[in-house]
mmCIF file of C-alpha atoms in Angstrom:
data_model
loop_
_atom_site.group_PDB
_atom_site.id
_atom_site.type_symbol
_atom_site.label_atom_id
_atom_site.label_comp_id
_atom_site.label_asym_id
_atom_site.label_seq_id
_atom_site.Cartn_x
_atom_site.Cartn_y
_atom_site.Cartn_z
ATOM 1 C CA GLU V 1 -28.493 52.564 -106.761
ATOM 2 C CA CYS V 2 -26.595 52.870 -103.461
ATOM 3 C CA ARG V 3 -23.249 52.976 -105.233
ATOM 4 C CA ARG V 4 -23.749 56.296 -107.008
ATOM 5 C CA ILE V 5 -21.592 59.192 -105.821
ATOM 6 C CA LEU V 6 -23.562 61.842 -103.926
ATOM 7 C CA ALA V 7 -22.336 65.318 -103.001
ATOM 8 C CA ALA V 8 -23.582 65.211 -99.384
ATOM 9 C CA PRO V 9 -25.097 61.794 -98.563
ATOM 10 C CA VAL V 10 -26.993 61.080 -95.339
ATOM 11 C CA VAL V 11 -24.336 58.483 -94.471
ATOM 12 C CA ASP V 12 -21.329 57.040 -96.225
ATOM 13 C CA TRP V 13 -23.203 54.173 -97.932
ATOM 14 C CA THR V 14 -19.963 52.498 -99.057
ATOM 15 C CA GLU V 15 -18.671 52.410 -95.477
ATOM 16 C CA LEU V 16 -22.028 51.208 -94.148
ATOM 17 C CA ARG V 17 -22.137 48.403 -96.722
ATOM 18 C CA ALA V 18 -18.553 47.385 -95.822
ATOM 19 C CA SER V 19 -19.405 47.411 -92.091
ATOM 20 C CA PHE V 20 -22.459 45.197 -92.647
ATOM 21 C CA GLN V 21 -20.385 42.846 -94.792
ATOM 22 C CA GLU V 22 -17.645 42.530 -92.154
ATOM 23 C CA PHE V 23 -20.250 42.024 -89.419
ATOM 24 C CA ALA V 24 -21.968 39.260 -91.396
ATOM 25 C CA GLN V 25 -18.744 37.499 -92.346
ATOM 26 C CA ARG V 26 -16.983 37.756 -89.010
ATOM 27 C CA GLY V 27 -19.789 37.867 -86.459
ATOM 28 C CA LEU V 28 -22.552 35.598 -87.752
ATOM 29 C CA ASP V 29 -22.916 31.929 -88.573
ATOM 30 C CA PRO V 30 -23.544 31.773 -92.347
ATOM 31 C CA GLY V 31 -26.212 29.073 -91.994
ATOM 32 C CA SER V 32 -28.377 30.744 -89.368
ATOM 33 C CA LEU V 33 -27.225 34.404 -89.408
ATOM 34 C CA ARG V 34 -26.997 34.195 -85.607
ATOM 35 C CA PRO V 35 -23.876 34.662 -83.508
ATOM 36 C CA PRO V 36 -21.875 31.439 -83.596
ATOM 37 C CA GLY V 37 -22.061 29.560 -80.337
ATOM 38 C CA PRO V 38 -20.454 29.108 -78.013
ATOM 39 C CA GLU V 39 -18.923 32.512 -78.467
ATOM 40 C CA GLY V 40 -15.671 33.422 -76.711
ATOM 41 C CA ALA V 41 -15.310 36.658 -74.743
ATOM 42 C CA GLU V 42 -13.188 38.327 -77.424
ATOM 43 C CA ALA V 43 -15.579 37.391 -80.238
ATOM 44 C CA ALA V 44 -18.605 38.531 -78.206
ATOM 45 C CA ALA V 45 -16.922 41.856 -77.422
ATOM 46 C CA TRP V 46 -16.094 42.394 -81.112
ATOM 47 C CA ARG V 47 -19.668 41.538 -82.162
ATOM 48 C CA LYS V 48 -21.224 43.877 -79.600
ATOM 49 C CA ASN V 49 -18.900 46.732 -80.593
ATOM 50 C CA ALA V 50 -19.716 46.114 -84.272
ATOM 51 C CA GLN V 51 -23.448 46.112 -83.457
ATOM 52 C CA LEU V 52 -23.163 49.464 -81.680
ATOM 53 C CA HIS V 53 -21.157 50.912 -84.575
ATOM 54 C CA LEU V 54 -23.828 49.774 -87.038
ATOM 55 C CA LEU V 55 -26.599 51.014 -84.744
ATOM 56 C CA SER V 56 -24.980 54.458 -84.653
ATOM 57 C CA ARG V 57 -25.012 54.505 -88.481
ATOM 58 C CA ALA V 58 -28.575 53.154 -88.593
ATOM 59 C CA ALA V 59 -29.719 55.879 -86.189
ATOM 60 C CA VAL V 60 -28.547 58.541 -88.634
ATOM 61 C CA VAL V 61 -30.422 56.768 -91.428
ATOM 62 C CA LEU V 62 -33.592 56.597 -89.325
ATOM 63 C CA LEU V 63 -33.363 60.259 -88.298
ATOM 64 C CA LYS V 64 -33.054 61.267 -91.958
ATOM 65 C CA PHE V 65 -35.365 58.540 -93.268
ATOM 66 C CA PRO V 66 -37.049 60.382 -96.194
ATOM 67 C CA GLN V 67 -33.727 61.619 -97.581
ATOM 68 C CA ALA V 68 -32.048 58.241 -96.939
ATOM 69 C CA VAL V 69 -34.792 56.377 -98.843
ATOM 70 C CA MET V 70 -34.294 58.684 -101.810
ATOM 71 C CA GLU V 71 -30.529 58.074 -101.752
ATOM 72 C CA CYS V 72 -30.454 54.343 -101.132
ATOM 73 C CA PRO V 73 -33.706 52.420 -100.550
ATOM 74 C CA LEU V 74 -32.033 49.042 -99.996
ATOM 75 C CA GLY V 75 -29.430 50.458 -97.605
ATOM 76 C CA THR V 76 -32.088 52.364 -95.696
ATOM 77 C CA VAL V 77 -34.310 49.328 -95.234
ATOM 78 C CA THR V 78 -31.317 47.174 -94.268
ATOM 79 C CA ALA V 79 -30.223 49.689 -91.621
ATOM 80 C CA SER V 80 -33.773 50.002 -90.298
ATOM 81 C CA LEU V 81 -34.287 46.229 -90.071
ATOM 82 C CA PHE V 82 -30.930 45.832 -88.333
ATOM 83 C CA ALA V 83 -31.834 48.481 -85.746
ATOM 84 C CA LEU V 84 -35.257 46.881 -85.216
ATOM 85 C CA SER V 85 -33.637 43.499 -84.688
ATOM 86 C CA LEU V 86 -31.279 44.912 -82.056
ATOM 87 C CA ALA V 87 -34.148 46.686 -80.321
ATOM 88 C CA HIS V 88 -36.096 43.452 -79.950
ATOM 89 C CA MET V 89 -33.122 41.328 -78.835
ATOM 90 C CA PRO V 90 -32.310 40.725 -75.173
ATOM 91 C CA THR V 91 -30.216 43.688 -74.015
ATOM 92 C CA GLU V 92 -27.282 41.502 -72.937
ATOM 93 C CA GLU V 93 -26.991 40.297 -76.549
ATOM 94 C CA VAL V 94 -26.649 43.863 -77.810
ATOM 95 C CA PHE V 95 -24.118 45.360 -75.360
ATOM 96 C CA ASP V 96 -22.463 44.653 -72.029
ATOM 97 C CA GLY V 97 -23.626 46.592 -68.990
ATOM 98 C CA SER V 98 -25.599 49.762 -69.550
ATOM 99 C CA ALA V 99 -26.135 51.241 -72.979
ATOM 100 C CA PRO V 100 -23.880 54.068 -74.130
ATOM 101 C CA PRO V 101 -25.591 57.488 -73.897
ATOM 102 C CA GLY V 102 -28.334 57.878 -76.491
ATOM 103 C CA PHE V 103 -28.455 54.238 -77.566
ATOM 104 C CA GLU V 104 -31.080 53.129 -75.030
ATOM 105 C CA ALA V 105 -33.381 55.936 -76.193
ATOM 106 C CA ILE V 106 -33.018 54.802 -79.821
ATOM 107 C CA LEU V 107 -33.746 51.184 -78.923
ATOM 108 C CA ALA V 108 -36.682 52.120 -76.661
ATOM 109 C CA ASP V 109 -38.194 54.204 -79.457
ATOM 110 C CA LEU V 110 -37.894 51.277 -81.870
ATOM 111 C CA ARG V 111 -39.528 48.909 -79.335
ATOM 112 C CA ARG V 112 -42.722 50.999 -79.233
ATOM 113 C CA ARG V 113 -44.046 49.180 -82.301
ATOM 114 C CA PRO V 114 -44.360 45.413 -82.479
ATOM 115 C CA PHE V 115 -41.516 43.918 -84.521
ATOM 116 C CA ALA V 116 -43.780 42.467 -87.244
ATOM 117 C CA GLU V 117 -45.629 45.765 -87.702
ATOM 118 C CA ALA V 118 -42.397 47.769 -87.978
ATOM 119 C CA VAL V 119 -40.871 45.302 -90.451
ATOM 120 C CA ALA V 120 -44.034 45.340 -92.586
ATOM 121 C CA ARG V 121 -43.860 49.151 -92.679
ATOM 122 C CA ASP V 122 -40.239 49.065 -93.830
ATOM 123 C CA LEU V 123 -40.901 46.509 -96.550
ATOM 124 C CA ARG V 124 -43.791 48.445 -98.100
#
């Protein structure tokens, strides 16, 4: 259902899907879905930039959650779970140094609920 053409979608679902696919193929070990280790500086920098790009897209989805769910339930839940995962990871695994403006507030808001509770809500 996420592939249908919409006049004014919440996000570009095709681009979001392609970004997730590239992130999974290039930035994660296929067996564990964790960053491959040991990770070189260039690979770590790419992964962290990709995570922030996806988090920026996920933030839009979360801010427009009711509309996003109506447009693309699977994409919405995927974006939400990804953002929750980043929020509950050690900060140094998400980005280097301090968070770009606005990102720390998004992650802090997502950390207010325990991970299991937030995931259960999304999967309902």
